[in-house]
Amino acid sequence: MEYTIPHYFEQFECTAAQCEDTCCAGWAIMIDEESLDRYRKVEGTFGNRLKNSVDWERGCFCQYGKRCAFLNEDNLCDMQIEAGEQMLCNTCRDYPRHMEEYEGLREGSLSLSCIEAAKLILGCEEPVRFVHFEDDVEDEEYEDFDYLLFTKLMDARERIIEILQTREVDIHTRIGLVLDLTDRIQKSIKLREVYKIDDILEGMQGMEAFAFFENRVKEVQSEELEYCGAMRKMFRVFSKLEVLKEDWTEYVKKAERILYGNGQQAYDNMERKFAERFHEEGSIWMEQLMVYFVFTYFCGAVYDDNALGKMKTAVIATLLIRELAFARWMEEREHLTFSMFVDIAHSVSRELEHSDVNLVRLEKMCDKMPHLQTKELLRVVLH
């Protein structure tokens, strides 16, 4: 079996009781079938506690006060303390390590929803490198796996990440280019002409890719954009998603009031100032967010043919995290730290990435809503 991981993958260490936002609270922890079978067979006092602490119908741990039944007052896991790490289910053993499965390949990433993992992802100042290795695990065969499409998606993703990491170019131009490029790739997929992806990528080598994009930028920027209104429409995406943490709704409403409550002129004036202050560090943070989302999800289009939906999700998530950072900057009297940005990014990830409903819903919105079409998104990105 072949594997690919980002270079910082092995650097992660759980901070356990010192964690600022424990993963054992706030969402349902799903249990794999093998662990459920093992839990059913445990006897004695601990076995009784186990049987009373699992929602057997849903296949997850029970929660009390939004905390896992095994999370003690010291924010440590009683199951690991009493029965050892081998008793943990796959979710608890692996998180925040995440694995995407393809035929002959597993790709590992750290989940942005873990605040310690988010510090590694966003605190990486150099462009992310990807490490490849193999082991003796036999490759799994996937029925109806479209290997041709997969190889084209892999080639496209490699070029997309190269573009996103071209730091001589403004980050918004980089994001706009990969969005526009994916729109062209999606058309080839839709027409069942994936072989044409090679030709599309051929013209996207080095700085020539940005020269090619210049005319597209001029076309998009020739149309006047009311940026405040466009971002407010995009911000309302949050209201259409399933809520996982009960304080999330008020958090978003508060940010919306801060951002848009004083009208367009006030927003525009503050946004220009924020953009200037945010540019240097923020460009790297936005790059790392885009690379994270693209690496994790883009090639999953082999299963649903929706590469553009995954790219739009990456773009929208990145823009909304930046917008929430803008709100926090205003709330903190024009002050934004790395820790604040990490907290925002991991909070958005918790709501979006840990709900299949939300990921699917956002992709559907990207397909149907006029303001989330490629040209409209490009206008926002390149404003």
mmCIF file of C-alpha atoms in Angstrom:
data_model
loop_
_atom_site.group_PDB
_atom_site.id
_atom_site.type_symbol
_atom_site.label_atom_id
_atom_site.label_comp_id
_atom_site.label_asym_id
_atom_site.label_seq_id
_atom_site.Cartn_x
_atom_site.Cartn_y
_atom_site.Cartn_z
ATOM 1 C CA MET A 1 0.000 0.000 0.000
ATOM 2 C CA GLU A 2 1.242 3.501 -0.834
ATOM 3 C CA TYR A 3 0.820 6.440 1.545
ATOM 4 C CA THR A 4 1.068 10.217 1.288
ATOM 5 C CA ILE A 5 1.201 12.586 4.262
ATOM 6 C CA PRO A 6 2.128 16.260 4.793
ATOM 7 C CA HIS A 7 5.629 16.700 6.205
ATOM 8 C CA TYR A 8 4.349 17.896 9.605
ATOM 9 C CA PHE A 9 2.044 14.877 10.080
ATOM 10 C CA GLU A 10 4.280 13.032 12.563
ATOM 11 C CA GLN A 11 4.901 16.165 14.624
ATOM 12 C CA PHE A 12 1.443 16.051 16.214
ATOM 13 C CA GLU A 13 1.242 15.345 19.944
ATOM 14 C CA CYS A 14 -2.014 15.323 21.884
ATOM 15 C CA THR A 15 -1.981 17.703 24.854
ATOM 16 C CA ALA A 16 -4.679 15.646 26.649
ATOM 17 C CA ALA A 17 -5.885 17.438 29.790
ATOM 18 C CA GLN A 18 -4.111 20.662 28.748
ATOM 19 C CA CYS A 19 -6.118 20.892 25.497
ATOM 20 C CA GLU A 20 -7.903 24.218 25.062
ATOM 21 C CA ASP A 21 -10.928 22.556 23.424
ATOM 22 C CA THR A 22 -11.145 18.830 24.090
ATOM 23 C CA CYS A 23 -12.338 16.628 21.212
ATOM 24 C CA CYS A 24 -14.254 14.518 23.762
ATOM 25 C CA ALA A 25 -16.949 17.174 24.147
ATOM 26 C CA GLY A 26 -19.409 18.862 21.848
ATOM 27 C CA TRP A 27 -20.036 16.194 19.228
ATOM 28 C CA ALA A 28 -21.033 12.547 18.977
ATOM 29 C CA ILE A 29 -18.054 10.171 18.973
ATOM 30 C CA MET A 30 -18.906 7.379 16.552
ATOM 31 C CA ILE A 31 -17.704 3.840 17.306
ATOM 32 C CA ASP A 32 -16.554 1.388 14.630
ATOM 33 C CA GLU A 33 -18.252 -2.037 14.430
ATOM 34 C CA GLU A 34 -15.197 -3.961 15.602
ATOM 35 C CA SER A 35 -14.965 -1.860 18.767
ATOM 36 C CA LEU A 36 -18.707 -2.181 19.401
ATOM 37 C CA ASP A 37 -18.385 -5.974 19.228
ATOM 38 C CA ARG A 38 -15.438 -5.830 21.634
ATOM 39 C CA TYR A 39 -17.353 -3.590 24.072
ATOM 40 C CA ARG A 40 -20.292 -6.004 24.144
ATOM 41 C CA LYS A 41 -18.009 -8.751 25.466
ATOM 42 C CA VAL A 42 -16.412 -6.790 28.317
ATOM 43 C CA GLU A 43 -17.508 -8.072 31.720
ATOM 44 C CA GLY A 44 -17.291 -6.904 35.313
ATOM 45 C CA THR A 45 -17.758 -3.436 36.757
ATOM 46 C CA PHE A 46 -16.082 -1.696 33.833
ATOM 47 C CA GLY A 47 -18.138 -3.766 31.412
ATOM 48 C CA ASN A 48 -21.330 -2.577 33.091
ATOM 49 C CA ARG A 49 -20.207 1.025 32.849
ATOM 50 C CA LEU A 50 -19.323 0.492 29.200
ATOM 51 C CA LYS A 51 -22.698 -0.991 28.347
ATOM 52 C CA ASN A 52 -24.459 1.944 30.027
ATOM 53 C CA SER A 53 -22.231 4.534 28.323
ATOM 54 C CA VAL A 54 -22.799 3.534 24.703
ATOM 55 C CA ASP A 55 -25.781 4.510 22.577
ATOM 56 C CA TRP A 56 -26.013 1.101 20.906
ATOM 57 C CA GLU A 57 -28.685 2.190 18.459
ATOM 58 C CA ARG A 58 -26.656 5.112 17.079
ATOM 59 C CA GLY A 59 -23.277 3.469 17.577
ATOM 60 C CA CYS A 60 -21.690 6.275 19.601
ATOM 61 C CA PHE A 61 -20.738 7.120 23.173
ATOM 62 C CA CYS A 62 -23.393 8.699 25.359
ATOM 63 C CA GLN A 63 -22.883 12.283 26.426
ATOM 64 C CA TYR A 64 -23.658 14.015 29.682
ATOM 65 C CA GLY A 65 -23.633 17.793 29.570
ATOM 66 C CA LYS A 66 -22.232 17.575 26.018
ATOM 67 C CA ARG A 67 -19.244 15.591 27.315
ATOM 68 C CA CYS A 68 -18.383 11.970 26.512
ATOM 69 C CA ALA A 69 -19.439 9.602 29.276
ATOM 70 C CA PHE A 70 -15.781 8.597 29.752
ATOM 71 C CA LEU A 71 -14.368 12.129 29.937
ATOM 72 C CA ASN A 72 -13.558 12.756 33.593
ATOM 73 C CA GLU A 73 -13.293 16.023 35.532
ATOM 74 C CA ASP A 74 -9.579 16.274 34.711
ATOM 75 C CA ASN A 75 -10.369 16.117 30.975
ATOM 76 C CA LEU A 76 -8.806 12.663 30.725
ATOM 77 C CA CYS A 77 -10.340 9.471 29.328
ATOM 78 C CA ASP A 78 -11.420 6.949 31.989
ATOM 79 C CA MET A 79 -11.504 4.199 29.366
ATOM 80 C CA GLN A 80 -7.818 4.646 28.545
ATOM 81 C CA ILE A 81 -6.945 4.982 32.240
ATOM 82 C CA GLU A 82 -8.861 1.845 33.305
ATOM 83 C CA ALA A 83 -8.584 -0.424 30.269
ATOM 84 C CA GLY A 84 -5.639 0.875 28.244
ATOM 85 C CA GLU A 85 -5.248 2.426 24.822
ATOM 86 C CA GLN A 86 -6.083 -0.860 23.082
ATOM 87 C CA MET A 87 -9.690 -0.468 24.279
ATOM 88 C CA LEU A 88 -10.191 2.828 22.435
ATOM 89 C CA CYS A 89 -12.322 2.837 19.290
ATOM 90 C CA ASN A 90 -10.779 3.877 15.971
ATOM 91 C CA THR A 91 -12.082 7.440 16.231
ATOM 92 C CA CYS A 92 -10.494 8.036 19.635
ATOM 93 C CA ARG A 93 -7.269 6.258 18.718
ATOM 94 C CA ASP A 94 -6.740 8.028 15.397
ATOM 95 C CA TYR A 95 -8.157 11.557 15.768
ATOM 96 C CA PRO A 96 -7.039 14.101 14.637
ATOM 97 C CA ARG A 97 -5.277 11.901 12.119
ATOM 98 C CA HIS A 98 -7.539 11.499 9.103
ATOM 99 C CA MET A 99 -7.176 9.007 6.265
ATOM 100 C CA GLU A 100 -8.655 9.245 2.772
ATOM 101 C CA GLU A 101 -8.864 5.854 1.064
ATOM 102 C CA TYR A 102 -8.271 5.229 -2.630
ATOM 103 C CA GLU A 103 -7.383 2.107 -4.596
ATOM 104 C CA GLY A 104 -3.754 1.370 -3.776
ATOM 105 C CA LEU A 105 -3.306 4.636 -1.866
ATOM 106 C CA ARG A 106 -4.055 6.086 1.554
ATOM 107 C CA GLU A 107 -3.595 9.783 2.197
ATOM 108 C CA GLY A 108 -3.172 10.979 5.764
ATOM 109 C CA SER A 109 -3.819 14.453 7.067
ATOM 110 C CA LEU A 110 -4.351 16.163 10.415
ATOM 111 C CA SER A 111 -7.823 17.547 11.061
ATOM 112 C CA LEU A 112 -8.014 21.324 11.288
ATOM 113 C CA SER A 113 -10.826 20.840 13.838
ATOM 114 C CA CYS A 114 -8.220 19.851 16.460
ATOM 115 C CA ILE A 115 -6.737 23.048 17.850
ATOM 116 C CA GLU A 116 -3.264 21.537 18.294
ATOM 117 C CA ALA A 117 -3.329 20.197 14.733
ATOM 118 C CA ALA A 118 -4.537 23.615 13.530
ATOM 119 C CA LYS A 119 -1.475 25.192 15.148
ATOM 120 C CA LEU A 120 0.754 22.869 13.106
ATOM 121 C CA ILE A 121 -1.168 23.419 9.865
ATOM 122 C CA LEU A 122 -1.379 27.205 10.102
ATOM 123 C CA GLY A 123 1.909 27.700 11.913
ATOM 124 C CA CYS A 124 3.863 26.073 9.096
ATOM 125 C CA GLU A 125 5.668 29.033 7.508
ATOM 126 C CA GLU A 126 7.237 27.062 4.659
ATOM 127 C CA PRO A 127 5.252 25.565 1.775
ATOM 128 C CA VAL A 128 3.902 22.154 2.749
ATOM 129 C CA ARG A 129 5.848 19.182 1.407
ATOM 130 C CA PHE A 130 4.239 15.797 0.913
ATOM 131 C CA VAL A 131 5.981 12.595 1.972
ATOM 132 C CA HIS A 132 5.408 9.332 0.083
ATOM 133 C CA PHE A 133 6.160 5.824 1.364
ATOM 134 C CA GLU A 134 4.983 2.209 1.092
ATOM 135 C CA ASP A 135 4.402 -0.755 3.382
ATOM 136 C CA ASP A 136 3.561 -4.440 2.963
ATOM 137 C CA VAL A 137 -0.199 -4.033 3.466
ATOM 138 C CA GLU A 138 -1.977 -5.556 0.488
ATOM 139 C CA ASP A 139 -3.731 -3.067 -1.788
ATOM 140 C CA GLU A 140 -7.515 -3.041 -1.560
ATOM 141 C CA GLU A 141 -9.506 -3.288 -4.761
ATOM 142 C CA TYR A 142 -12.433 -0.918 -5.201
ATOM 143 C CA GLU A 143 -15.331 -1.917 -7.399
ATOM 144 C CA ASP A 144 -15.906 0.541 -10.272
ATOM 145 C CA PHE A 145 -12.951 2.715 -9.214
ATOM 146 C CA ASP A 146 -12.216 5.083 -12.124
ATOM 147 C CA TYR A 147 -8.424 4.936 -12.120
ATOM 148 C CA LEU A 148 -8.064 7.128 -15.205
ATOM 149 C CA LEU A 149 -10.073 9.933 -13.597
ATOM 150 C CA PHE A 150 -8.130 9.473 -10.369
ATOM 151 C CA THR A 151 -4.750 9.887 -12.066
ATOM 152 C CA LYS A 152 -5.976 13.057 -13.803
ATOM 153 C CA LEU A 153 -7.272 14.435 -10.494
ATOM 154 C CA MET A 154 -3.924 13.642 -8.868
ATOM 155 C CA ASP A 155 -2.075 15.464 -11.654
ATOM 156 C CA ALA A 156 -4.452 18.417 -11.364
ATOM 157 C CA ARG A 157 -4.120 18.575 -7.580
ATOM 158 C CA GLU A 158 -0.334 18.558 -7.807
ATOM 159 C CA ARG A 159 -0.425 21.530 -10.191
ATOM 160 C CA ILE A 160 -3.050 23.316 -8.082
ATOM 161 C CA ILE A 161 -0.892 23.034 -4.953
ATOM 162 C CA GLU A 162 2.144 24.294 -6.899
ATOM 163 C CA ILE A 163 0.106 27.345 -7.948
ATOM 164 C CA LEU A 164 -1.134 27.947 -4.393
ATOM 165 C CA GLN A 165 2.468 27.852 -3.150
ATOM 166 C CA THR A 166 3.807 30.363 -5.704
ATOM 167 C CA ARG A 167 4.434 33.071 -3.143
ATOM 168 C CA GLU A 168 5.719 35.674 -5.601
ATOM 169 C CA VAL A 169 2.068 36.106 -6.582
ATOM 170 C CA ASP A 170 -0.692 37.613 -4.415
ATOM 171 C CA ILE A 171 -2.681 34.920 -2.587
ATOM 172 C CA HIS A 172 -6.016 36.115 -3.994
ATOM 173 C CA THR A 173 -4.711 35.736 -7.546
ATOM 174 C CA ARG A 174 -3.477 32.237 -6.705
ATOM 175 C CA ILE A 175 -6.868 31.257 -5.296
ATOM 176 C CA GLY A 176 -8.658 32.772 -8.274
ATOM 177 C CA LEU A 177 -6.449 30.889 -10.726
ATOM 178 C CA VAL A 178 -7.004 27.469 -9.128
ATOM 179 C CA LEU A 179 -10.753 28.110 -8.955
ATOM 180 C CA ASP A 180 -10.855 29.055 -12.639
ATOM 181 C CA LEU A 181 -8.627 26.101 -13.538
ATOM 182 C CA THR A 182 -10.890 23.671 -11.671
ATOM 183 C CA ASP A 183 -13.925 25.100 -13.468
ATOM 184 C CA ARG A 184 -12.280 24.130 -16.770
ATOM 185 C CA ILE A 185 -11.359 20.692 -15.433
ATOM 186 C CA GLN A 186 -14.937 20.149 -14.260
ATOM 187 C CA LYS A 187 -16.251 20.791 -17.757
ATOM 188 C CA SER A 188 -14.010 18.012 -19.098
ATOM 189 C CA ILE A 189 -15.221 15.643 -16.380
ATOM 190 C CA LYS A 190 -18.858 16.483 -17.104
ATOM 191 C CA LEU A 191 -18.375 15.825 -20.829
ATOM 192 C CA ARG A 192 -16.583 12.529 -20.079
ATOM 193 C CA GLU A 193 -13.467 13.921 -21.740
ATOM 194 C CA VAL A 194 -11.024 13.517 -18.872
ATOM 195 C CA TYR A 195 -8.191 12.991 -21.335
ATOM 196 C CA LYS A 196 -8.433 16.729 -22.097
ATOM 197 C CA ILE A 197 -7.289 17.528 -18.560
ATOM 198 C CA ASP A 198 -3.721 16.890 -19.739
ATOM 199 C CA ASP A 199 -4.055 19.687 -22.293
ATOM 200 C CA ILE A 200 -5.559 22.032 -19.705
ATOM 201 C CA LEU A 201 -2.681 21.410 -17.301
ATOM 202 C CA GLU A 202 -0.085 21.736 -20.047
ATOM 203 C CA GLY A 203 -0.775 25.455 -20.267
ATOM 204 C CA MET A 204 -0.510 25.896 -16.499
ATOM 205 C CA GLN A 205 3.260 25.559 -16.085
ATOM 206 C CA GLY A 206 5.250 28.024 -13.977
ATOM 207 C CA MET A 207 4.576 31.734 -14.195
ATOM 208 C CA GLU A 208 2.967 31.221 -17.602
ATOM 209 C CA ALA A 209 -0.144 30.089 -15.761
ATOM 210 C CA PHE A 210 -0.528 33.541 -14.193
ATOM 211 C CA ALA A 211 0.135 35.289 -17.497
ATOM 212 C CA PHE A 212 -2.655 33.189 -19.013
ATOM 213 C CA PHE A 213 -4.942 34.230 -16.139
ATOM 214 C CA GLU A 214 -4.389 37.982 -16.581
ATOM 215 C CA ASN A 215 -7.153 38.359 -19.179
ATOM 216 C CA ARG A 216 -9.572 36.488 -16.929
ATOM 217 C CA VAL A 217 -8.724 38.847 -14.058
ATOM 218 C CA LYS A 218 -9.374 41.891 -16.237
ATOM 219 C CA GLU A 219 -12.697 40.427 -17.378
ATOM 220 C CA VAL A 220 -13.842 39.732 -13.816
ATOM 221 C CA GLN A 221 -12.657 43.048 -12.407
ATOM 222 C CA SER A 222 -14.287 45.026 -15.217
ATOM 223 C CA GLU A 223 -17.647 44.421 -13.533
ATOM 224 C CA GLU A 224 -18.305 46.512 -10.434
ATOM 225 C CA LEU A 225 -18.590 44.522 -7.205
ATOM 226 C CA GLU A 226 -20.286 45.582 -3.984
ATOM 227 C CA TYR A 227 -17.923 43.545 -1.813
ATOM 228 C CA CYS A 228 -19.720 44.037 1.502
ATOM 229 C CA GLY A 229 -22.995 42.749 0.099
ATOM 230 C CA ALA A 230 -21.292 39.837 -1.653
ATOM 231 C CA MET A 231 -19.540 38.741 1.538
ATOM 232 C CA ARG A 232 -22.711 39.126 3.561
ATOM 233 C CA LYS A 233 -24.509 36.783 1.145
ATOM 234 C CA MET A 234 -21.672 34.284 1.433
ATOM 235 C CA PHE A 235 -21.632 34.647 5.218
ATOM 236 C CA ARG A 236 -25.243 33.467 5.326
ATOM 237 C CA VAL A 237 -24.044 30.050 4.178
ATOM 238 C CA PHE A 238 -23.485 29.432 7.900
ATOM 239 C CA SER A 239 -27.221 29.763 8.594
ATOM 240 C CA LYS A 240 -28.012 26.960 6.158
ATOM 241 C CA LEU A 241 -25.740 24.373 7.768
ATOM 242 C CA GLU A 242 -26.432 21.856 10.502
ATOM 243 C CA VAL A 243 -25.299 23.216 13.888
ATOM 244 C CA LEU A 244 -23.012 20.912 15.891
ATOM 245 C CA LYS A 245 -22.040 23.090 18.861
ATOM 246 C CA GLU A 246 -24.867 24.895 20.613
ATOM 247 C CA ASP A 247 -22.940 28.162 20.982
ATOM 248 C CA TRP A 248 -22.089 28.286 17.261
ATOM 249 C CA THR A 249 -25.273 30.080 16.150
ATOM 250 C CA GLU A 250 -24.796 32.996 18.541
ATOM 251 C CA TYR A 251 -21.086 33.152 17.666
ATOM 252 C CA VAL A 252 -21.922 33.615 13.970
ATOM 253 C CA LYS A 253 -24.734 36.099 14.653
ATOM 254 C CA LYS A 254 -22.417 38.221 16.776
ATOM 255 C CA ALA A 255 -19.776 38.243 14.041
ATOM 256 C CA GLU A 256 -22.408 39.223 11.467
ATOM 257 C CA ARG A 257 -23.499 42.177 13.605
ATOM 258 C CA ILE A 258 -19.905 43.338 14.032
ATOM 259 C CA LEU A 259 -19.139 43.018 10.323
ATOM 260 C CA TYR A 260 -22.224 44.436 8.671
ATOM 261 C CA GLY A 261 -24.174 46.225 11.396
ATOM 262 C CA ASN A 262 -22.815 49.708 10.619
ATOM 263 C CA GLY A 263 -23.461 49.635 6.903
ATOM 264 C CA GLN A 264 -21.454 49.309 3.712
ATOM 265 C CA GLN A 265 -19.271 52.403 4.034
ATOM 266 C CA ALA A 266 -18.064 51.500 7.517
ATOM 267 C CA TYR A 267 -17.419 47.918 6.393
ATOM 268 C CA ASP A 268 -15.433 49.028 3.320
ATOM 269 C CA ASN A 269 -13.274 51.437 5.309
ATOM 270 C CA MET A 270 -12.424 48.847 7.965
ATOM 271 C CA GLU A 271 -11.931 46.052 5.433
ATOM 272 C CA ARG A 272 -9.316 48.056 3.525
ATOM 273 C CA LYS A 273 -7.420 48.665 6.750
ATOM 274 C CA PHE A 274 -7.715 45.010 7.790
ATOM 275 C CA ALA A 275 -6.490 43.810 4.382
ATOM 276 C CA GLU A 276 -3.339 45.911 4.724
ATOM 277 C CA ARG A 277 -2.612 44.638 8.247
ATOM 278 C CA PHE A 278 -3.554 41.020 7.465
ATOM 279 C CA HIS A 279 -1.631 40.716 4.199
ATOM 280 C CA GLU A 280 1.791 39.416 5.267
ATOM 281 C CA GLU A 281 0.924 36.733 7.827
ATOM 282 C CA GLY A 282 -2.593 36.237 6.508
ATOM 283 C CA SER A 283 -1.380 35.299 3.029
ATOM 284 C CA ILE A 284 0.507 32.326 4.460
ATOM 285 C CA TRP A 285 -2.450 31.324 6.631
ATOM 286 C CA MET A 286 -4.796 31.461 3.632
ATOM 287 C CA GLU A 287 -2.330 29.460 1.530
ATOM 288 C CA GLN A 288 -2.100 26.767 4.201
ATOM 289 C CA LEU A 289 -5.897 26.627 4.518
ATOM 290 C CA MET A 290 -6.321 26.200 0.765
ATOM 291 C CA VAL A 291 -3.598 23.546 0.540
ATOM 292 C CA TYR A 292 -5.163 21.723 3.497
ATOM 293 C CA PHE A 293 -8.664 21.630 1.995
ATOM 294 C CA VAL A 294 -7.437 20.785 -1.519
ATOM 295 C CA PHE A 295 -5.145 17.977 -0.358
ATOM 296 C CA THR A 296 -7.813 16.473 1.886
ATOM 297 C CA TYR A 297 -10.839 16.584 -0.414
ATOM 298 C CA PHE A 298 -10.040 17.350 -4.056
ATOM 299 C CA CYS A 299 -9.277 13.808 -5.231
ATOM 300 C CA GLY A 300 -12.456 12.568 -3.551
ATOM 301 C CA ALA A 301 -14.087 13.741 -6.782
ATOM 302 C CA VAL A 302 -13.179 10.296 -8.127
ATOM 303 C CA TYR A 303 -16.260 9.066 -6.224
ATOM 304 C CA ASP A 304 -18.764 11.740 -7.280
ATOM 305 C CA ASP A 305 -17.229 13.596 -10.279
ATOM 306 C CA ASN A 306 -17.529 16.923 -8.439
ATOM 307 C CA ALA A 307 -14.047 18.457 -8.412
ATOM 308 C CA LEU A 308 -15.464 21.982 -8.732
ATOM 309 C CA GLY A 309 -17.715 21.537 -5.691
ATOM 310 C CA LYS A 310 -14.707 20.553 -3.615
ATOM 311 C CA MET A 311 -12.660 23.495 -4.847
ATOM 312 C CA LYS A 312 -15.511 25.918 -4.168
ATOM 313 C CA THR A 313 -15.849 24.473 -0.672
ATOM 314 C CA ALA A 314 -12.135 25.125 -0.096
ATOM 315 C CA VAL A 315 -12.442 28.693 -1.376
ATOM 316 C CA ILE A 316 -15.608 29.506 0.575
ATOM 317 C CA ALA A 317 -14.279 27.989 3.816
ATOM 318 C CA THR A 318 -11.049 29.983 3.456
ATOM 319 C CA LEU A 319 -12.881 33.247 2.712
ATOM 320 C CA LEU A 320 -15.306 32.768 5.601
ATOM 321 C CA ILE A 321 -12.492 32.002 8.037
ATOM 322 C CA ARG A 322 -10.822 35.228 6.885
ATOM 323 C CA GLU A 323 -14.126 37.091 7.323
ATOM 324 C CA LEU A 324 -14.533 35.785 10.873
ATOM 325 C CA ALA A 325 -10.935 36.850 11.519
ATOM 326 C CA PHE A 326 -11.893 40.328 10.255
ATOM 327 C CA ALA A 327 -14.790 40.389 12.749
ATOM 328 C CA ARG A 328 -12.473 39.306 15.575
ATOM 329 C CA TRP A 329 -9.953 41.988 14.561
ATOM 330 C CA MET A 330 -12.664 44.645 14.809
ATOM 331 C CA GLU A 331 -13.930 43.261 18.119
ATOM 332 C CA GLU A 332 -10.390 43.325 19.534
ATOM 333 C CA ARG A 333 -9.844 46.959 18.455
ATOM 334 C CA GLU A 334 -7.769 46.186 15.377
ATOM 335 C CA HIS A 335 -5.794 43.360 16.944
ATOM 336 C CA LEU A 336 -5.510 39.762 15.695
ATOM 337 C CA THR A 337 -3.044 37.138 16.928
ATOM 338 C CA PHE A 338 -2.058 33.768 15.518
ATOM 339 C CA SER A 339 -3.876 32.062 18.399
ATOM 340 C CA MET A 340 -7.079 33.950 17.566
ATOM 341 C CA PHE A 341 -6.867 32.909 13.922
ATOM 342 C CA VAL A 342 -6.213 29.270 14.888
ATOM 343 C CA ASP A 343 -9.259 29.315 17.174
ATOM 344 C CA ILE A 344 -11.454 30.663 14.366
ATOM 345 C CA ALA A 345 -10.204 28.159 11.794
ATOM 346 C CA HIS A 346 -10.596 25.159 14.074
ATOM 347 C CA SER A 347 -14.115 26.284 15.072
ATOM 348 C CA VAL A 348 -15.231 26.529 11.436
ATOM 349 C CA SER A 349 -13.678 23.147 10.712
ATOM 350 C CA ARG A 350 -15.540 21.540 13.628
ATOM 351 C CA GLU A 351 -18.855 22.725 12.216
ATOM 352 C CA LEU A 352 -18.149 21.991 8.561
ATOM 353 C CA GLU A 353 -15.851 18.971 8.355
ATOM 354 C CA HIS A 354 -17.414 16.857 11.071
ATOM 355 C CA SER A 355 -20.803 16.797 9.427
ATOM 356 C CA ASP A 356 -21.238 14.879 6.172
ATOM 357 C CA VAL A 357 -24.581 16.661 5.950
ATOM 358 C CA ASN A 358 -22.804 20.041 5.909
ATOM 359 C CA LEU A 359 -20.157 19.029 3.381
ATOM 360 C CA VAL A 360 -22.801 17.689 0.996
ATOM 361 C CA ARG A 361 -25.127 20.642 1.636
ATOM 362 C CA LEU A 362 -22.388 23.174 0.881
ATOM 363 C CA GLU A 363 -21.475 21.454 -2.381
ATOM 364 C CA LYS A 364 -25.140 21.522 -3.409
ATOM 365 C CA MET A 365 -25.378 25.228 -2.561
ATOM 366 C CA CYS A 366 -22.283 25.841 -4.695
ATOM 367 C CA ASP A 367 -24.049 24.178 -7.606
ATOM 368 C CA LYS A 368 -27.402 25.950 -7.255
ATOM 369 C CA MET A 369 -26.951 29.411 -5.713
ATOM 370 C CA PRO A 370 -26.214 32.244 -8.199
ATOM 371 C CA HIS A 371 -23.779 34.051 -5.879
ATOM 372 C CA LEU A 372 -21.709 30.870 -5.455
ATOM 373 C CA GLN A 373 -21.135 30.276 -9.160
ATOM 374 C CA THR A 374 -17.547 30.370 -10.369
ATOM 375 C CA LYS A 375 -17.636 33.835 -11.921
ATOM 376 C CA GLU A 376 -19.279 35.374 -8.860
ATOM 377 C CA LEU A 377 -16.785 33.696 -6.521
ATOM 378 C CA LEU A 378 -13.936 34.928 -8.706
ATOM 379 C CA ARG A 379 -15.235 38.484 -8.417
ATOM 380 C CA VAL A 380 -15.163 38.190 -4.621
ATOM 381 C CA VAL A 381 -11.727 36.550 -4.501
ATOM 382 C CA LEU A 382 -10.165 39.084 -6.870
ATOM 383 C CA HIS A 383 -11.907 42.227 -5.590
#
